[in-house]
Every structure is written in structure tokens, then in C-alpha cells.
Amino acid sequence: MSAMTDSARDRRTEVRRLIDSMEHAKVISDGHFSALGMLITDASLSADEPALVECQDGLQWLHRHYLDVNALDGPQREQRGRILGLIDVVHWALKRLPSGLQLALQPDGHAARFMLAVFRRQGMSNQQLAAELGTDETEISRVGRKLLSAGVVWRRKEWRQNAWDLTPRGRHYLETSGLLPADAGVDADADADAGPDRRAEPARPAETTPRSPDNVPRHTDRSRPTRSAEPPRPAHG
């Protein structure tokens, strides 16, 4: 949790530094807009509200510089348009945050259990989620659309089935809403490091069946006594 807080603080500081650079630049370059666009995208996906608010305030401050100019030339009009566009993007990113959507899930409801199931195992299908939650696939589709519109899960296709994953915004919501058990983060991080296809397997018993050189187990008949090795025959002559 502290790592996420430090990352959010660094992002907010970077937004402020970039806005200051844009304010004092004679011409705001494409690099400025590209860097700010990437920061906005990262902040939106991570539900980093402080960074988005910092960005919105900074862009509105930049836009004020164009209000007192009687006649804007071509590059200035283009810059003003791009700033207004980014203001709209940040505005809707803030609206899409779980807090802005007033996403309050009941701990025992299907939506909260849906998110927790996907948190524990990324890539679950509708059928697997229906079995996990004890409901049908129609209800899973309905709940999935609700969570998808809130930006806390995303859906991808694996052959003909849906596969559900938790977004960084969804993980942030689980952590801040108290739905996530205290030790769940450690277990999920270990599973994530192991990869989506690796699961804990039961220990295999030690193999006692002898194998042939080509690694195929030999069939032994335990009902028949084993013969001891024959002693070497004496040499003739």
C-alpha cells in the first residue's frame, strides 16, 4: 500500500513539474502534450485522484493565458484547443473514478464477490464465475457490464469465452473500501509472480515403480518371487 502511495505522490509531482514547464515555455511542444497525456492515462487507470485534480487545475490555469489575448495566431489556437481537449479528458477521468461513480458494493453481493473472485484468479470465464458465485451466466453478464462501465474490471476474449481481469482502479477500490482481506494482497502478489497458468499443485508421492531406459515404467508382478542374480559360471578349459 505504501508503494502505491509513493507512486501516486511521484505522479502528482511530475504533473506539477510538467505543467510548470508548459507555462514557461514559449511554445508548448508535442512532447509536452504527449508526456501529459501519458500521465493522465496512468493516473486514470490507477485511480490516482490527486494527480488528476492537480492536472485539471494546472490545465485550467494554462488556459487562462489564452483568455486575455485579443487575436490568437494559428499555433496558439491549436495549443488552446489541445489544452481544452485535455481538460475534457481529465474531467471525465475524474467522473469515472469509483468515488465519482459512488460505487458502494455490499460485501456479500454478487458485484463485490465478482471482483474478489477475479482478484484471486485473473482471467476467470463467465462459467467459472457463475460456479464460484452460485448463480447463472446471465447474472454474471449483467454484473460484469456494471463493473465494466465503472472501470474496475476489463473483459477480453479467449477463443469463444470472456476472460475477466481486475484493473488497477478495481484493485485500488478493493483496498480502500475494506473489501480486501489484510493478507489477500500478499497471496495475490505471489500468484501474479508465478504467472496466470501456474497453480499450486499437490505434492506428488515418491515414485517407486522402476523405469526402463526410455522412461516407460516397467510392469512388475509382485506375486512372483524375484530371482537372485545367478553366480558367474566358471571358465572352461
XYZ file of N, CA and C in Angstrom:
711
model
N 0.828 -1.196 0.000
C 0.000 0.000 0.000
C 0.865 1.249 0.000
N 2.010 1.200 0.746
C 2.891 2.358 0.789
C 3.527 2.605 -0.562
N 3.826 1.530 -1.299
C 4.415 1.690 -2.632
C 3.442 2.398 -3.560
N 2.140 2.044 -3.457
C 1.133 2.697 -4.290
C 1.019 4.169 -3.933
N 1.085 4.505 -2.615
C 1.011 5.904 -2.191
C 2.198 6.683 -2.701
N 3.395 6.106 -2.625
C 4.589 6.778 -3.134
C 4.495 7.001 -4.633
N 3.980 6.017 -5.370
C 3.836 6.164 -6.811
C 2.871 7.288 -7.150
N 1.739 7.367 -6.405
C 0.771 8.431 -6.648
C 1.378 9.795 -6.353
N 2.176 9.874 -5.283
C 2.803 11.154 -4.934
C 3.794 11.570 -6.008
N 4.561 10.626 -6.525
C 5.514 10.929 -7.589
C 4.798 11.384 -8.855
N 3.662 10.762 -9.165
C 2.909 11.140 -10.355
C 2.360 12.569 -10.220
N 1.870 12.888 -9.056
C 1.353 14.248 -8.834
C 2.468 15.274 -8.948
N 3.638 14.948 -8.401
C 4.784 15.855 -8.511
C 5.205 16.027 -9.966
N 5.184 14.949 -10.732
C 5.554 15.012 -12.142
C 4.553 15.850 -12.936
N 3.270 15.735 -12.598
C 2.254 16.557 -13.270
C 2.511 18.032 -12.998
N 2.777 18.369 -11.756
C 3.028 19.766 -11.411
C 4.263 20.296 -12.120
N 5.328 19.475 -12.171
C 6.556 19.903 -12.840
C 6.319 20.122 -14.329
N 5.543 19.227 -14.946
C 5.283 19.341 -16.378
C 4.404 20.550 -16.691
N 3.405 20.818 -15.874
C 2.547 21.991 -16.086
C 3.367 23.276 -15.962
N 4.261 23.325 -14.984
C 5.131 24.496 -14.835
C 6.009 24.693 -16.064
N 6.540 23.596 -16.596
C 7.365 23.683 -17.795
C 6.555 24.195 -18.980
N 5.310 23.741 -19.104
C 4.453 24.196 -20.204
C 4.096 25.670 -20.046
N 3.931 26.109 -18.815
C 3.557 27.507 -18.576
C 4.677 28.467 -18.982
N 5.921 28.074 -18.748
C 7.039 28.977 -19.030
C 7.650 28.756 -20.409
N 7.138 27.789 -21.143
C 7.669 27.549 -22.484
C 7.086 28.562 -23.465
N 7.923 29.049 -24.390
C 7.430 29.972 -25.408
C 6.427 29.279 -26.329
N 6.733 28.036 -26.673
C 5.834 27.228 -27.491
C 5.706 25.869 -26.814
N 4.477 25.480 -26.539
C 4.250 24.171 -25.933
C 4.426 23.113 -27.017
N 5.378 22.229 -26.816
C 5.746 21.253 -27.849
C 4.841 20.028 -27.809
N 4.945 19.216 -28.867
C 4.215 17.951 -28.900
C 4.683 17.023 -27.773
N 5.957 17.127 -27.419
C 6.468 16.309 -26.324
C 5.791 16.617 -25.005
N 5.513 17.906 -24.755
C 4.787 18.278 -23.541
C 3.410 17.619 -23.506
N 2.674 17.738 -24.612
C 1.329 17.183 -24.653
C 1.350 15.651 -24.554
N 2.322 15.021 -25.195
C 2.413 13.562 -25.137
C 2.714 13.082 -23.720
N 3.661 13.741 -23.060
C 4.007 13.349 -21.692
C 2.830 13.548 -20.752
N 2.115 14.653 -20.923
C 0.965 14.897 -20.062
C -0.159 13.901 -20.349
N -0.343 13.558 -21.618
C -1.362 12.566 -21.962
C -1.078 11.215 -21.330
N 0.187 10.800 -21.307
C 0.541 9.525 -20.689
C 0.320 9.570 -19.180
N 0.635 10.699 -18.558
C 0.405 10.823 -17.122
C -1.083 10.759 -16.790
N -1.890 11.396 -17.616
C -3.344 11.359 -17.399
C -3.859 9.930 -17.528
N -3.360 9.210 -18.537
C -3.792 7.823 -18.729
C -3.395 6.952 -17.544
N -2.150 7.073 -17.085
C -1.694 6.279 -15.943
C -2.486 6.625 -14.684
N -2.734 7.917 -14.474
C -3.482 8.330 -13.286
C -4.913 7.812 -13.327
N -5.505 7.798 -14.519
C -6.874 7.299 -14.654
C -6.948 5.809 -14.377
N -6.028 5.032 -14.948
C -6.032 3.589 -14.746
C -5.735 3.219 -13.299
N -4.959 4.043 -12.616
C -4.571 3.753 -11.231
C -5.490 4.409 -10.217
N -6.544 5.074 -10.693
C -7.481 5.773 -9.806
C -6.742 6.790 -8.930
N -5.774 7.483 -9.544
C -4.953 8.460 -8.816
C -5.664 9.816 -8.861
N -6.593 9.995 -7.955
C -7.396 11.223 -7.946
C -6.563 12.474 -7.683
N -5.615 12.483 -6.722
C -4.818 13.700 -6.509
C -4.069 14.157 -7.758
N -3.499 13.205 -8.519
C -2.781 13.585 -9.734
C -3.737 14.149 -10.780
N -4.925 13.572 -10.899
C -5.897 14.078 -11.869
C -6.390 15.473 -11.484
N -6.620 15.687 -10.212
C -7.048 17.025 -9.761
C -5.941 18.042 -10.008
N -4.700 17.648 -9.720
C -3.556 18.538 -9.979
C -3.466 18.884 -11.459
N -3.697 17.900 -12.307
C -3.642 18.106 -13.751
C -4.781 19.012 -14.211
N -5.971 18.792 -13.695
C -7.108 19.630 -14.077
C -6.885 21.091 -13.692
N -6.413 21.314 -12.471
C -6.156 22.696 -12.023
C -5.069 23.345 -12.870
N -4.010 22.576 -13.174
C -2.919 23.139 -13.961
C -3.341 23.477 -15.384
N -4.128 22.608 -16.007
C -4.596 22.873 -17.370
C -5.540 24.068 -17.417
N -6.383 24.201 -16.417
C -7.263 25.371 -16.368
C -6.458 26.651 -16.184
N -5.381 26.564 -15.430
C -4.508 27.730 -15.265
C -3.825 28.079 -16.585
N -3.368 27.053 -17.295
C -2.754 27.306 -18.603
C -3.751 27.946 -19.568
N -4.991 27.501 -19.520
C -5.992 28.023 -20.453
C -6.273 29.501 -20.202
N -6.093 29.964 -18.971
C -6.349 31.384 -18.666
C -5.407 32.305 -19.437
N -4.233 31.782 -19.798
C -3.269 32.622 -20.527
C -3.792 33.000 -21.910
N -4.724 32.227 -22.428
C -5.239 32.495 -23.775
C -6.490 33.371 -23.757
N -7.012 33.648 -22.568
C -8.247 34.426 -22.496
C -8.003 35.910 -22.676
N -6.813 36.396 -22.325
C -6.529 37.829 -22.393
C -5.915 38.245 -23.729
N -5.740 37.301 -24.620
C -5.148 37.608 -25.922
C -6.263 37.909 -26.910
N -6.194 39.093 -27.528
C -7.268 39.514 -28.444
C -7.291 38.668 -29.715
N -6.132 38.483 -30.312
C -6.077 37.738 -31.579
C -5.004 36.669 -31.471
N -5.444 35.429 -31.481
C -4.522 34.309 -31.397
C -4.077 33.907 -32.795
N -2.776 33.608 -32.931
C -2.314 33.116 -34.216
C -2.608 31.614 -34.331
N -2.220 31.025 -35.448
C -2.537 29.622 -35.703
C -2.008 28.677 -34.649
N -0.705 28.704 -34.315
C -0.174 27.797 -33.293
C -0.826 27.993 -31.926
N -1.149 29.234 -31.582
C -1.779 29.492 -30.286
C -3.194 28.899 -30.231
N -3.914 29.036 -31.325
C -5.259 28.455 -31.363
C -5.188 26.925 -31.245
N -4.183 26.338 -31.896
C -4.028 24.886 -31.806
C -3.694 24.458 -30.387
N -2.799 25.197 -29.725
C -2.440 24.866 -28.353
C -3.639 25.009 -27.420
N -4.417 26.071 -27.605
C -5.591 26.266 -26.760
C -6.575 25.106 -26.955
N -6.753 24.674 -28.213
C -7.662 23.560 -28.470
C -7.193 22.268 -27.814
N -5.894 22.020 -27.858
C -5.376 20.795 -27.243
C -5.505 20.857 -25.723
N -5.315 22.019 -25.155
C -5.478 22.167 -23.709
C -6.925 21.936 -23.311
N -7.862 22.498 -24.070
C -9.283 22.287 -23.783
C -9.649 20.803 -23.909
N -9.066 20.143 -24.905
C -9.334 18.712 -25.069
C -8.847 17.906 -23.877
N -7.643 18.220 -23.370
C -7.132 17.507 -22.210
C -7.949 17.811 -20.955
N -8.453 19.031 -20.845
C -9.321 19.356 -19.708
C -10.561 18.474 -19.719
N -11.146 18.275 -20.904
C -12.310 17.397 -21.010
C -11.951 15.959 -20.631
N -10.785 15.491 -21.081
C -10.369 14.123 -20.764
C -10.202 13.939 -19.256
N -9.550 14.901 -18.608
C -9.350 14.805 -17.154
C -10.688 14.880 -16.426
N -11.589 15.736 -16.930
C -12.906 15.856 -16.313
C -13.629 14.507 -16.297
N -13.622 13.808 -17.426
C -14.321 12.528 -17.499
C -13.555 11.427 -16.789
N -12.232 11.545 -16.714
C -11.462 10.573 -15.929
C -11.828 10.672 -14.450
N -12.022 11.884 -13.955
C -12.441 12.066 -12.564
C -13.858 11.541 -12.348
N -14.719 11.727 -13.340
C -16.084 11.227 -13.228
C -16.124 9.702 -13.212
N -15.123 9.076 -13.844
C -15.103 7.619 -13.951
C -14.443 6.948 -12.744
N -13.919 7.735 -11.819
C -13.340 7.133 -10.630
C -14.431 6.455 -9.810
N -14.096 5.378 -9.094
C -15.116 4.723 -8.265
C -15.800 5.667 -7.299
N -15.062 6.636 -6.746
C -15.685 7.592 -5.835
C -16.671 8.482 -6.565
N -16.334 8.863 -7.813
C -17.238 9.689 -8.596
C -18.473 8.938 -9.039
N -18.332 7.636 -9.248
C -19.469 6.810 -9.638
C -20.287 6.352 -8.436
N -19.816 6.682 -7.222
C -20.483 6.262 -5.999
C -20.663 4.735 -5.996
N -19.574 4.051 -6.295
C -19.588 2.599 -6.349
C -19.448 2.065 -4.923
N -20.562 1.723 -4.331
C -20.581 1.189 -2.965
C -21.150 -0.223 -3.036
N -20.290 -1.206 -2.952
C -20.700 -2.595 -3.123
C -20.928 -3.255 -1.772
N -21.999 -4.023 -1.678
C -22.255 -4.813 -0.481
C -21.271 -5.977 -0.430
N -20.652 -6.217 0.722
C -19.638 -7.285 0.789
C -20.149 -8.646 0.352
N -21.440 -8.935 0.609
C -21.970 -10.248 0.248
C -22.737 -10.227 -1.068
N -22.685 -9.106 -1.800
C -23.378 -9.013 -3.070
C -22.584 -9.653 -4.199
N -23.255 -9.861 -5.314
C -22.607 -10.502 -6.459
C -21.465 -9.652 -7.007
N -21.634 -8.314 -7.032
C -20.607 -7.450 -7.617
C -19.315 -7.512 -6.814
N -19.413 -7.418 -5.487
C -18.214 -7.474 -4.644
C -17.558 -8.848 -4.734
N -18.358 -9.912 -4.704
C -17.805 -11.264 -4.798
C -17.208 -11.524 -6.177
N -17.805 -10.934 -7.208
C -17.253 -10.998 -8.566
C -15.836 -10.439 -8.575
N -15.670 -9.222 -8.018
C -14.357 -8.576 -8.026
C -13.352 -9.367 -7.201
N -13.764 -9.884 -6.055
C -12.837 -10.640 -5.216
C -12.410 -11.936 -5.901
N -13.355 -12.577 -6.607
C -13.006 -13.805 -7.313
C -11.996 -13.534 -8.418
N -12.190 -12.440 -9.158
C -11.263 -12.094 -10.230
C -9.928 -11.639 -9.649
N -9.968 -10.986 -8.480
C -8.725 -10.581 -7.821
C -7.881 -11.802 -7.469
N -8.546 -12.850 -6.977
C -7.815 -14.057 -6.585
C -7.328 -14.850 -7.792
N -8.084 -14.775 -8.896
C -7.722 -15.571 -10.066
C -8.068 -14.797 -11.331
N -7.079 -14.159 -11.918
C -7.284 -13.381 -13.129
C -7.653 -14.288 -14.304
N -8.510 -13.778 -15.189
C -8.860 -14.493 -16.395
C -9.995 -15.482 -16.242
N -10.806 -15.348 -15.185
C -11.923 -16.262 -14.997
C -12.983 -16.020 -16.066
N -13.639 -17.094 -16.496
C -14.682 -17.007 -17.504
C -16.038 -16.806 -16.840
N -17.060 -16.518 -17.655
C -18.418 -16.380 -17.127
C -18.865 -17.659 -16.426
N -18.557 -18.795 -17.027
C -18.967 -20.075 -16.450
C -18.289 -20.320 -15.113
N -17.005 -20.011 -15.029
C -16.282 -20.205 -13.772
C -16.782 -19.265 -12.687
N -17.074 -18.016 -13.068
C -17.593 -17.066 -12.088
C -18.987 -17.465 -11.613
N -19.815 -17.980 -12.528
C -21.148 -18.419 -12.144
C -21.061 -19.550 -11.118
N -20.134 -20.482 -11.334
C -19.951 -21.576 -10.377
C -19.408 -21.059 -9.052
N -18.508 -20.084 -9.117
C -17.907 -19.523 -7.903
C -18.935 -18.768 -7.067
N -19.818 -18.021 -7.724
C -20.791 -17.189 -7.026
C -22.114 -17.910 -6.772
N -22.286 -19.086 -7.349
C -23.523 -19.825 -7.161
C -24.701 -19.198 -7.874
N -24.479 -18.703 -9.080
C -25.546 -18.085 -9.857
C -25.418 -18.552 -11.306
N -26.158 -17.884 -12.218
C -26.101 -18.292 -13.617
C -25.280 -17.291 -14.426
N -24.997 -17.649 -15.675
C -24.147 -16.811 -16.513
C -24.836 -15.516 -16.927
N -26.178 -15.504 -16.964
C -26.897 -14.264 -17.277
C -26.646 -13.209 -16.214
N -26.669 -13.619 -14.956
C -26.387 -12.682 -13.859
C -24.928 -12.228 -13.908
N -24.020 -13.120 -14.252
C -22.607 -12.752 -14.365
C -22.420 -11.699 -15.454
N -23.096 -11.848 -16.579
C -23.000 -10.868 -17.662
C -23.536 -9.517 -17.213
N -24.639 -9.519 -16.464
C -25.235 -8.258 -16.006
C -24.301 -7.546 -15.026
N -23.768 -8.298 -14.057
C -22.854 -7.703 -13.081
C -21.564 -7.260 -13.763
N -21.082 -8.065 -14.708
C -19.855 -7.706 -15.415
C -19.989 -6.408 -16.187
N -21.140 -6.192 -16.824
C -21.349 -4.938 -17.558
C -21.348 -3.741 -16.614
N -21.927 -3.911 -15.437
C -21.940 -2.833 -14.450
C -20.523 -2.480 -14.004
N -19.743 -3.490 -13.686
C -18.371 -3.247 -13.229
C -17.493 -2.747 -14.366
N -17.775 -3.212 -15.580
C -17.016 -2.750 -16.739
C -17.240 -1.265 -16.973
N -18.478 -0.810 -16.833
C -18.778 0.608 -17.021
C -18.157 1.472 -15.935
N -17.916 0.877 -14.763
C -17.260 1.610 -13.682
C -15.746 1.628 -13.830
N -15.213 0.842 -14.758
C -13.774 0.826 -14.997
C -12.982 0.036 -13.978
N -13.639 -0.853 -13.212
C -12.909 -1.617 -12.199
C -12.536 -3.017 -12.682
N -13.118 -3.459 -13.790
C -12.714 -4.709 -14.421
C -12.619 -4.461 -15.920
N -11.913 -5.347 -16.588
C -11.941 -5.319 -18.045
C -12.116 -6.734 -18.568
N -12.618 -6.787 -19.782
C -13.014 -8.059 -20.368
C -12.245 -8.279 -21.657
N -11.760 -9.494 -21.835
C -11.083 -9.854 -23.070
C -11.629 -11.186 -23.560
N -11.349 -11.509 -24.788
C -11.845 -12.738 -25.385
C -10.739 -13.788 -25.427
N -11.060 -14.967 -24.950
C -10.190 -16.123 -25.100
C -10.988 -17.187 -25.841
N -10.697 -17.296 -27.126
C -11.466 -18.138 -28.025
C -12.903 -17.651 -28.032
N -13.855 -18.437 -27.524
C -15.256 -18.018 -27.544
C -15.766 -17.604 -26.173
N -14.890 -17.512 -25.197
C -15.305 -17.187 -23.838
C -14.750 -15.842 -23.414
N -15.477 -15.181 -22.512
C -14.981 -13.968 -21.888
C -13.965 -14.334 -20.812
N -12.954 -13.513 -20.666
C -11.985 -13.655 -19.579
C -11.934 -12.320 -18.857
N -12.143 -12.336 -17.554
C -12.256 -11.112 -16.767
C -10.982 -10.866 -15.978
N -10.527 -9.613 -15.986
C -9.353 -9.198 -15.225
C -9.710 -7.975 -14.391
N -8.963 -7.779 -13.320
C -9.157 -6.615 -12.457
C -8.239 -5.498 -12.918
N -8.768 -4.288 -13.051
C -7.946 -3.143 -13.425
C -7.235 -2.595 -12.184
N -6.184 -1.785 -12.372
C -5.571 -1.133 -11.202
C -6.579 -0.321 -10.403
N -7.532 0.289 -11.089
C -8.589 1.042 -10.399
C -9.439 0.107 -9.535
N -9.723 -1.080 -10.059
C -10.502 -2.038 -9.284
C -9.754 -2.533 -8.064
N -8.463 -2.800 -8.218
C -7.653 -3.224 -7.066
C -7.598 -2.122 -6.022
N -7.456 -0.877 -6.492
C -7.430 0.264 -5.566
C -8.744 0.361 -4.806
N -9.858 0.126 -5.507
C -11.157 0.195 -4.841
C -11.277 -0.893 -3.775
N -10.842 -2.111 -4.080
C -10.912 -3.190 -3.096
C -10.080 -2.859 -1.862
N -8.911 -2.269 -2.058
C -8.027 -1.958 -0.934
C -8.577 -0.835 -0.069
N -9.153 0.190 -0.703
C -9.620 1.358 0.056
C -11.025 1.176 0.621
N -11.795 0.237 0.067
C -13.166 0.043 0.537
C -13.258 -0.945 1.691
N -12.166 -1.621 1.992
C -12.179 -2.598 3.071
C -12.696 -3.963 2.666
N -12.964 -4.179 1.388
C -13.442 -5.482 0.928
C -12.332 -6.513 0.853
N -11.095 -6.050 0.771
C -9.967 -6.955 0.585
C -9.414 -7.366 1.944
N -9.316 -8.665 2.225
C -8.712 -9.091 3.488
C -7.279 -8.606 3.589
N -6.803 -8.489 4.827
C -5.470 -7.916 5.055
C -4.372 -8.729 4.403
N -4.497 -10.069 4.372
C -3.442 -10.914 3.834
C -3.684 -11.296 2.391
N -4.747 -10.782 1.770
C -5.055 -11.188 0.398
C -4.062 -10.619 -0.588
N -3.547 -9.414 -0.320
C -2.619 -8.786 -1.244
C -1.341 -9.575 -1.395
N -0.847 -10.143 -0.281
C 0.393 -10.907 -0.332
C 0.202 -12.159 -1.164
N -0.929 -12.865 -0.941
C -1.170 -14.094 -1.696
C -1.352 -13.808 -3.165
N -2.072 -12.720 -3.498
C -2.307 -12.403 -4.903
C -1.016 -12.007 -5.598
N -0.143 -11.273 -4.889
C 1.135 -10.892 -5.496
C 1.982 -12.120 -5.775
N 1.951 -13.098 -4.876
C 2.723 -14.324 -5.101
C 2.182 -15.086 -6.292
N 0.841 -15.135 -6.420
C 0.250 -15.809 -7.569
C 0.567 -15.081 -8.857
N 0.595 -13.747 -8.797
C 0.896 -12.983 -10.002
C 2.325 -13.209 -10.453
N 3.252 -13.315 -9.477
C 4.640 -13.565 -9.838
C 4.802 -14.956 -10.438
N 3.965 -15.896 -9.998
C 4.061 -17.257 -10.519
C 3.502 -17.377 -11.908
N 2.690 -16.401 -12.341
C 2.130 -16.451 -13.682
C 0.714 -16.963 -13.654
N -0.106 -16.579 -14.663
C -1.512 -16.961 -14.654
C -1.755 -18.439 -14.831
N -0.805 -19.174 -15.429
C -1.040 -20.580 -15.721
C -0.496 -21.510 -14.647
N 0.197 -20.920 -13.668
C 0.785 -21.756 -12.630
C -0.122 -21.761 -11.418
N -0.473 -22.881 -10.919
C -1.318 -23.039 -9.751
C -0.603 -23.978 -8.780
N -0.978 -23.839 -7.520
C -0.384 -24.717 -6.519
C -0.813 -26.150 -6.795
N 0.148 -27.042 -6.888
C -0.136 -28.431 -7.172
C 0.162 -29.264 -5.938
N -0.639 -30.309 -5.678
C -0.344 -31.175 -4.542
C 0.968 -31.910 -4.753
N 1.612 -32.177 -3.635
C 2.904 -32.862 -3.715
C 2.697 -34.263 -4.272
N 3.549 -34.628 -5.183
C 3.438 -35.944 -5.793
C 4.161 -36.976 -4.942
N 3.577 -38.146 -4.744
C 4.279 -39.174 -3.959
C 5.523 -39.642 -4.686
N 6.462 -40.095 -3.889
C 7.713 -40.569 -4.479
C 7.431 -41.767 -5.367
N 8.042 -41.785 -6.505
C 7.798 -42.859 -7.471
C 8.680 -44.041 -7.149
N 8.030 -45.192 -6.933
C 8.776 -46.403 -6.593
C 8.819 -47.395 -7.729
N 8.012 -47.163 -8.774
C 7.988 -48.087 -9.896
C 9.256 -47.928 -10.712
N 9.999 -49.003 -10.969
C 11.226 -48.866 -11.774
C 10.897 -48.456 -13.186
N 11.780 -47.715 -13.783
C 11.591 -47.231 -15.149
C 12.645 -47.833 -16.063
N 12.248 -48.022 -17.292
C 13.172 -48.503 -18.299
C 14.002 -47.347 -18.808
N 15.048 -47.620 -19.566
C 15.886 -46.515 -20.061
C 15.131 -45.500 -20.889
N 14.027 -45.900 -21.553
C 13.277 -44.926 -22.352
C 12.184 -44.259 -21.529
N 12.302 -44.302 -20.188
C 11.435 -43.584 -19.264
C 10.017 -44.132 -19.224
N 9.806 -45.372 -19.627
C 8.495 -46.001 -19.561
C 8.478 -46.932 -18.362
N 7.497 -46.795 -17.454
C 7.501 -47.666 -16.262
C 7.409 -49.122 -16.639
N 8.192 -49.945 -15.977
C 8.146 -51.376 -16.185
C 7.068 -51.982 -15.293
N 6.329 -52.939 -15.823
C 5.295 -53.623 -15.055
C 5.931 -54.793 -14.332
N 5.774 -54.807 -13.050
C 6.346 -55.884 -12.242
C 5.227 -56.690 -11.620
N 5.397 -57.984 -11.563
C 4.423 -58.873 -10.957
C 4.904 -59.201 -9.555
N 4.250 -58.559 -8.574
C 4.702 -58.742 -7.198
C 4.326 -60.120 -6.637
N 3.435 -60.831 -7.344
C 3.051 -62.162 -6.844
C 4.139 -63.201 -7.098
N 5.014 -62.886 -8.042
C 6.088 -63.822 -8.362
C 7.354 -63.421 -7.622
N 8.024 -64.391 -6.983
C 9.256 -64.040 -6.257
C 10.338 -63.597 -7.225
N 11.112 -62.678 -6.779
C 12.199 -62.194 -7.614
C 13.349 -63.192 -7.566
N 13.992 -63.355 -8.686
C 15.110 -64.279 -8.755
C 16.396 -63.554 -8.442
N 17.211 -64.195 -7.648
C 18.501 -63.590 -7.339
C 19.414 -63.729 -8.539
N 20.382 -62.908 -8.573
C 21.317 -62.938 -9.697
C 22.081 -64.256 -9.686
N 22.265 -64.867 -10.865
C 22.975 -66.117 -10.962
C 24.463 -65.903 -10.751
N 25.102 -66.874 -10.029
C 26.548 -66.697 -9.828
C 27.286 -66.880 -11.158
N 28.387 -66.275 -11.312
C 29.142 -66.411 -12.549
C 29.594 -67.831 -12.776
N 29.482 -68.306 -13.993
C 29.915 -69.678 -14.294
C 31.434 -69.734 -14.442
N 32.006 -70.851 -13.976
C 33.486 -70.957 -14.110
C 33.882 -71.078 -15.572
N 35.026 -70.573 -15.880
C 35.504 -70.632 -17.265
C 35.952 -72.058 -17.596
N 35.644 -72.585 -18.804
C 36.025 -73.917 -19.247
C 37.459 -73.926 -19.740
N 38.064 -75.052 -19.501
C 39.411 -75.260 -20.015
C 40.413 -74.786 -19.049
